[in-house]
mmCIF file of C-alpha atoms in Angstrom:
data_model
loop_
_atom_site.group_PDB
_atom_site.id
_atom_site.type_symbol
_atom_site.label_atom_id
_atom_site.label_comp_id
_atom_site.label_asym_id
_atom_site.label_seq_id
_atom_site.Cartn_x
_atom_site.Cartn_y
_atom_site.Cartn_z
ATOM 1 C CA MET S 1 89.554 34.193 17.925
ATOM 2 C CA PRO S 2 87.277 33.265 20.837
ATOM 3 C CA SER S 3 88.523 32.592 24.286
ATOM 4 C CA GLN S 4 89.793 29.688 26.364
ATOM 5 C CA SER S 5 89.253 28.707 29.973
ATOM 6 C CA GLU S 6 89.331 30.384 33.337
ATOM 7 C CA SER S 7 89.841 28.885 36.771
ATOM 8 C CA SER S 8 87.264 27.067 38.893
ATOM 9 C CA SER S 9 86.717 30.174 41.055
ATOM 10 C CA GLN S 10 85.011 31.779 38.073
ATOM 11 C CA GLN S 11 83.089 28.547 37.328
ATOM 12 C CA GLY S 12 83.731 28.774 33.623
ATOM 13 C CA THR S 13 81.699 31.945 32.950
ATOM 14 C CA ALA S 14 84.079 33.324 30.369
ATOM 15 C CA TRP S 15 85.983 31.941 27.418
ATOM 16 C CA SER S 16 89.738 32.569 27.223
ATOM 17 C CA GLN S 17 91.721 32.923 24.004
ATOM 18 C CA ALA S 18 93.592 29.926 22.640
ATOM 19 C CA SER S 19 96.877 31.761 22.975
ATOM 20 C CA SER S 20 99.265 28.816 22.931
ATOM 21 C CA ALA S 21 98.023 27.663 19.539
ATOM 22 C CA ASP S 22 98.151 31.205 18.190
ATOM 23 C CA ARG S 23 101.839 31.467 19.040
ATOM 24 C CA THR S 24 102.730 28.614 16.684
ATOM 25 C CA SER S 25 104.172 29.577 13.296
ATOM 26 C CA PRO S 26 101.708 28.910 10.420
ATOM 27 C CA SER S 27 104.603 27.770 8.229
ATOM 28 C CA MET S 28 105.306 24.761 10.431
ATOM 29 C CA SER S 29 103.753 21.375 9.641
ATOM 30 C CA ASN S 30 102.586 21.047 13.237
ATOM 31 C CA GLN S 31 100.947 24.478 13.398
ATOM 32 C CA TYR S 32 98.073 23.125 15.488
ATOM 33 C CA ILE S 33 100.309 22.016 18.340
ATOM 34 C CA SER S 34 101.545 23.641 21.534
ATOM 35 C CA SER S 35 102.924 22.320 24.809
ATOM 36 C CA GLN S 36 102.728 22.978 28.527
ATOM 37 C CA SER S 37 104.984 22.754 31.549
ATOM 38 C CA ARG S 38 105.869 19.869 33.841
ATOM 39 C CA VAL S 39 103.396 18.560 36.411
ATOM 40 C CA GLN S 40 103.554 16.975 39.837
ATOM 41 C CA HIS S 41 101.352 14.190 41.192
ATOM 42 C CA SER S 42 98.851 14.806 43.972
ATOM 43 C CA SER S 43 96.625 12.388 45.902
ATOM 44 C CA PHE S 44 94.797 14.877 48.119
ATOM 45 C CA LEU S 45 91.005 14.705 48.024
ATOM 46 C CA ASN S 46 90.015 17.712 50.088
ATOM 47 C CA ASP S 47 91.858 20.577 48.375
ATOM 48 C CA GLY S 48 89.448 21.069 45.465
ATOM 49 C CA GLN S 49 88.612 24.597 46.557
ATOM 50 C CA THR S 50 92.275 25.623 46.372
ATOM 51 C CA ARG S 51 92.928 24.241 42.886
ATOM 52 C CA SER S 52 92.597 26.053 39.586
ATOM 53 C CA TYR S 53 91.723 24.393 36.285
ATOM 54 C CA HIS S 54 92.684 25.532 32.805
ATOM 55 C CA LEU S 55 91.832 24.109 29.361
ATOM 56 C CA ASP S 56 94.072 24.752 26.377
ATOM 57 C CA VAL S 57 93.136 23.586 22.875
ATOM 58 C CA VAL S 58 96.485 22.290 21.614
ATOM 59 C CA GLN S 59 95.121 20.826 18.368
ATOM 60 C CA HIS S 60 92.331 22.563 16.480
ATOM 61 C CA PRO S 61 90.106 20.910 13.842
ATOM 62 C CA GLN S 62 90.355 22.126 10.253
ATOM 63 C CA ARG S 63 87.494 20.490 8.409
ATOM 64 C CA THR S 64 85.142 17.593 7.914
ATOM 65 C CA ALA S 65 82.370 16.544 5.540
ATOM 66 C CA GLU S 66 78.669 16.804 6.252
ATOM 67 C CA PHE S 67 76.921 13.464 6.667
ATOM 68 C CA GLY S 68 73.297 14.621 6.404
ATOM 69 C CA SER S 69 71.036 11.677 7.122
ATOM 70 C CA ALA S 70 73.697 9.041 6.406
ATOM 71 C CA SER S 71 75.092 8.650 9.920
ATOM 72 C CA LEU S 72 76.898 5.416 9.015
ATOM 73 C CA SER S 73 79.059 7.221 6.442
ATOM 74 C CA ARG S 74 79.997 10.193 8.600
ATOM 75 C CA LEU S 75 83.603 11.405 8.864
ATOM 76 C CA PRO S 76 85.097 12.822 12.071
ATOM 77 C CA LEU S 77 86.629 16.264 12.340
ATOM 78 C CA ALA S 78 90.263 16.309 11.297
ATOM 79 C CA PRO S 79 92.672 16.703 12.826
ATOM 80 C CA PRO S 80 90.975 15.436 15.992
ATOM 81 C CA VAL S 81 90.399 17.968 18.739
ATOM 82 C CA ILE S 82 92.972 17.656 21.541
ATOM 83 C CA VAL S 83 92.618 19.695 24.715
ATOM 84 C CA GLN S 84 95.176 19.884 27.505
ATOM 85 C CA LEU S 85 94.097 20.213 31.119
ATOM 86 C CA THR S 86 96.368 22.040 33.550
ATOM 87 C CA VAL S 87 95.555 21.802 37.258
ATOM 88 C CA ARG S 88 97.403 24.005 39.731
ATOM 89 C CA ASP S 89 97.502 23.842 43.491
ATOM 90 C CA ARG S 90 97.212 26.864 45.793
ATOM 91 C CA PHE S 91 100.934 27.550 45.332
ATOM 92 C CA GLY S 92 100.629 27.689 41.542
ATOM 93 C CA ASN S 93 102.362 24.359 40.897
ATOM 94 C CA SER S 94 101.072 22.164 38.076
ATOM 95 C CA ILE S 95 99.784 18.881 39.514
ATOM 96 C CA ILE S 96 98.118 15.666 38.378
ATOM 97 C CA PRO S 97 95.222 15.146 40.822
ATOM 98 C CA GLU S 98 95.270 11.344 40.743
ATOM 99 C CA MET S 99 92.263 10.780 43.012
ATOM 100 C CA GLU S 100 90.159 13.371 41.188
ATOM 101 C CA LEU S 101 90.848 12.213 37.611
ATOM 102 C CA PRO S 102 88.054 9.566 37.480
ATOM 103 C CA PHE S 103 85.551 12.339 38.259
ATOM 104 C CA LEU S 104 86.718 14.814 35.604
ATOM 105 C CA ILE S 105 85.191 14.822 32.116
ATOM 106 C CA ALA S 106 85.168 17.214 29.163
ATOM 107 C CA HIS S 107 82.103 17.767 26.978
ATOM 108 C CA LEU S 108 81.773 19.202 23.456
ATOM 109 C CA SER S 109 79.139 21.670 22.290
ATOM 110 C CA LEU S 110 78.605 23.401 18.937
ATOM 111 C CA PHE S 111 78.704 27.109 18.125
ATOM 112 C CA THR S 112 78.255 29.173 14.992
ATOM 113 C CA ASP S 113 81.210 30.890 13.367
ATOM 114 C CA ASP S 114 80.386 34.102 15.280
ATOM 115 C CA GLY S 115 80.155 32.294 18.623
ATOM 116 C CA SER S 116 76.417 31.738 19.104
ATOM 117 C CA PRO S 117 75.325 28.431 20.706
ATOM 118 C CA LEU S 118 73.937 25.963 18.190
ATOM 119 C CA ASP S 119 72.146 22.683 18.767
ATOM 120 C CA MET S 120 69.605 22.028 16.030
ATOM 121 C CA GLY S 121 69.852 22.948 12.372
ATOM 122 C CA THR S 122 68.258 22.380 8.966
ATOM 123 C CA SER S 123 69.868 21.279 5.713
ATOM 124 C CA PRO S 124 71.436 23.978 3.478
ATOM 125 C CA ASN S 125 68.452 23.889 1.116
ATOM 126 C CA GLY S 126 65.986 23.985 4.010
ATOM 127 C CA GLU S 127 64.200 20.822 2.905
ATOM 128 C CA ALA S 128 65.150 18.591 5.838
ATOM 129 C CA PRO S 129 63.560 19.218 9.262
ATOM 130 C CA PRO S 130 65.770 20.559 12.083
ATOM 131 C CA ARG S 131 67.988 17.856 13.564
ATOM 132 C CA ARG S 132 70.837 17.666 16.050
ATOM 133 C CA LEU S 133 73.974 18.954 14.301
ATOM 134 C CA LEU S 134 76.816 17.710 16.510
ATOM 135 C CA TYR S 135 77.116 13.933 16.493
ATOM 136 C CA GLY S 136 79.494 11.305 17.855
ATOM 137 C CA ASN S 137 81.340 10.711 21.105
ATOM 138 C CA LEU S 138 81.075 14.138 22.723
ATOM 139 C CA VAL S 139 82.411 13.238 26.180
ATOM 140 C CA SER S 140 86.046 12.488 27.003
ATOM 141 C CA SER S 141 87.974 11.387 30.087
ATOM 142 C CA PRO S 142 91.499 12.668 30.818
ATOM 143 C CA GLN S 143 94.450 10.637 29.566
ATOM 144 C CA LYS S 144 98.040 10.920 30.770
ATOM 145 C CA LEU S 145 100.216 11.375 27.683
ATOM 146 C CA ARG S 146 103.535 12.970 26.774
ATOM 147 C CA ASP S 147 103.779 15.921 24.398
ATOM 148 C CA LEU S 148 106.315 16.307 21.595
ATOM 149 C CA GLN S 149 108.926 17.427 24.122
ATOM 150 C CA GLY S 150 108.363 14.327 26.263
ATOM 151 C CA ARG S 151 106.580 16.158 29.075
ATOM 152 C CA LEU S 152 103.749 14.353 30.844
ATOM 153 C CA GLY S 153 100.343 16.029 30.805
ATOM 154 C CA LEU S 154 96.597 15.506 30.964
ATOM 155 C CA TYR S 155 94.692 15.498 27.679
ATOM 156 C CA PHE S 156 91.108 15.161 26.488
ATOM 157 C CA LEU S 157 90.795 13.615 23.005
ATOM 158 C CA PHE S 158 87.777 13.938 20.709
ATOM 159 C CA PRO S 159 88.442 11.696 17.684
ATOM 160 C CA ASP S 160 84.792 10.953 16.883
ATOM 161 C CA ALA S 161 82.929 14.256 16.449
ATOM 162 C CA SER S 162 80.992 14.932 13.233
ATOM 163 C CA ILE S 163 78.714 17.693 11.922
ATOM 164 C CA ARG S 164 75.466 16.928 10.108
ATOM 165 C CA TRP S 165 75.258 19.886 7.712
ATOM 166 C CA ARG S 166 77.821 22.018 5.909
ATOM 167 C CA GLY S 167 78.830 25.422 7.210
ATOM 168 C CA ARG S 168 81.432 27.087 9.401
ATOM 169 C CA PHE S 169 81.421 26.350 13.113
ATOM 170 C CA GLN S 170 83.338 26.350 16.386
ATOM 171 C CA LEU S 171 83.410 23.800 19.203
ATOM 172 C CA GLY S 172 83.136 24.601 22.887
ATOM 173 C CA ILE S 173 84.787 22.375 25.494
ATOM 174 C CA SER S 174 83.555 22.333 29.089
ATOM 175 C CA LEU S 175 85.434 20.692 31.956
ATOM 176 C CA LEU S 176 83.129 19.199 34.576
ATOM 177 C CA ARG S 177 83.647 17.529 37.916
ATOM 178 C CA ILE S 178 80.998 14.852 38.442
ATOM 179 C CA SER S 179 81.807 14.232 42.093
ATOM 180 C CA GLU S 180 81.157 15.713 45.481
ATOM 181 C CA THR S 181 83.272 15.503 48.626
ATOM 182 C CA ASN S 182 81.762 14.800 52.040
ATOM 183 C CA ALA S 183 83.052 16.028 55.400
ATOM 184 C CA SER S 184 85.513 13.152 55.679
ATOM 185 C CA GLY S 185 87.077 14.008 52.304
ATOM 186 C CA THR S 186 85.606 11.001 50.473
ATOM 187 C CA MET S 187 84.487 11.538 46.875
ATOM 188 C CA SER S 188 81.267 10.183 45.379
ATOM 189 C CA ILE S 189 79.238 10.717 42.186
ATOM 190 C CA ALA S 190 77.296 13.981 42.321
ATOM 191 C CA SER S 191 73.757 14.467 41.059
ATOM 192 C CA GLN S 192 74.937 17.366 38.898
ATOM 193 C CA GLY S 193 78.337 18.196 37.441
ATOM 194 C CA THR S 194 80.244 21.360 38.304
ATOM 195 C CA VAL S 195 81.753 23.379 35.445
ATOM 196 C CA LEU S 196 85.395 24.072 36.258
ATOM 197 C CA ALA S 197 86.725 25.562 33.009
ATOM 198 C CA GLN S 198 85.811 26.165 29.384
ATOM 199 C CA ALA S 199 87.577 26.679 26.064
ATOM 200 C CA ARG S 200 86.730 27.235 22.413
ATOM 201 C CA THR S 201 88.294 25.989 19.179
ATOM 202 C CA ARG S 202 89.043 28.075 16.141
ATOM 203 C CA SER S 203 86.423 28.134 13.410
ATOM 204 C CA PHE S 204 86.461 25.184 11.002
ATOM 205 C CA ASP S 205 84.700 24.235 7.770
ATOM 206 C CA VAL S 206 82.177 21.507 7.061
ATOM 207 C CA CYS S 207 81.937 20.892 3.331
ATOM 208 C CA ALA S 208 79.999 18.642 0.987
ATOM 209 C CA HIS S 209 81.173 15.037 1.085
ATOM 210 C CA GLU S 210 82.380 15.073 -2.527
ATOM 211 C CA ASN S 211 84.536 18.161 -1.871
ATOM 212 C CA TYR S 212 86.224 16.872 1.271
ATOM 213 C CA VAL S 213 90.002 16.457 1.370
ATOM 214 C CA ALA S 214 91.451 15.108 4.622
ATOM 215 C CA PRO S 215 94.232 17.245 6.131
ATOM 216 C CA PRO S 216 97.619 15.659 6.868
ATOM 217 C CA ILE S 217 98.012 13.695 10.093
ATOM 218 C CA THR S 218 99.757 15.910 12.630
ATOM 219 C CA ARG S 219 102.863 15.015 14.591
ATOM 220 C CA LEU S 220 100.905 15.275 17.835
ATOM 221 C CA THR S 221 98.301 12.784 16.617
ATOM 222 C CA GLN S 222 101.065 10.403 15.512
ATOM 223 C CA SER S 223 102.820 10.753 18.865
ATOM 224 C CA PHE S 224 99.667 10.027 20.842
ATOM 225 C CA LEU S 225 98.885 7.037 18.625
ATOM 226 C CA ARG S 226 102.321 5.601 19.411
ATOM 227 C CA GLN S 227 101.542 6.018 23.098
ATOM 228 C CA GLY S 228 98.370 3.969 22.743
ATOM 229 C CA ALA S 229 95.781 6.745 22.538
ATOM 230 C CA ARG S 230 92.577 5.787 20.732
ATOM 231 C CA ILE S 231 92.417 8.251 17.830
ATOM 232 C CA HIS S 232 90.976 7.824 14.352
ATOM 233 C CA ALA S 233 93.704 8.839 11.912
ATOM 234 C CA PHE S 234 92.643 8.948 8.268
ATOM 235 C CA THR S 235 95.178 9.130 5.458
ATOM 236 C CA PRO S 236 94.733 12.282 3.332
ATOM 237 C CA ASN S 237 92.894 11.815 0.056
ATOM 238 C CA GLY S 238 95.016 10.984 -2.927
ATOM 239 C CA PRO S 239 95.034 13.108 -6.122
#
């Protein structure tokens, strides 16, 4: 399995393994779920250089159906990708950086099953010209939600990501800060985002539309829906 994120001091140059998801028993119905520790709130603006940022994919996608040229009939990846952000101060304490949150975003990118970057692709039979493969809402802002143990955390949700052609792929998640801090400690929108951390999902399948069977809705998805998160939750196909 590919890697997950590293801290901001490394500027996201390596992928770290999704260890928390791997520790979950495959026999459990919520095998795509893991949780993190408690966090504290922080309102400091000028301690960005002393913070570390870590992304953890706590819910991995299993499958979706290709949509080809019919973008209006596309289906999102299921279960939806959920990524937890952990921010630590210079003492190693988990914090919620309240003033920084509006300037933090996560972005999706597509990779092949063996981890090679992938942007454009042709249809399986090679008849269609190369087109962008990853489609949908590929940018997410952090949301404050509670996990299955009731602990507050920061999460990026990607409920609207689809793949154009069938195959086996992975998704990459990049955490970016789109702000800069001046000498007085005031934040403003930067001309270019700074990569703070990165992570990678497990490999998933994209099948033909007629062969697609939606996986069961996970407990984590249900919990976030009850908390008001905007997630598409499709009922599994009947027999």
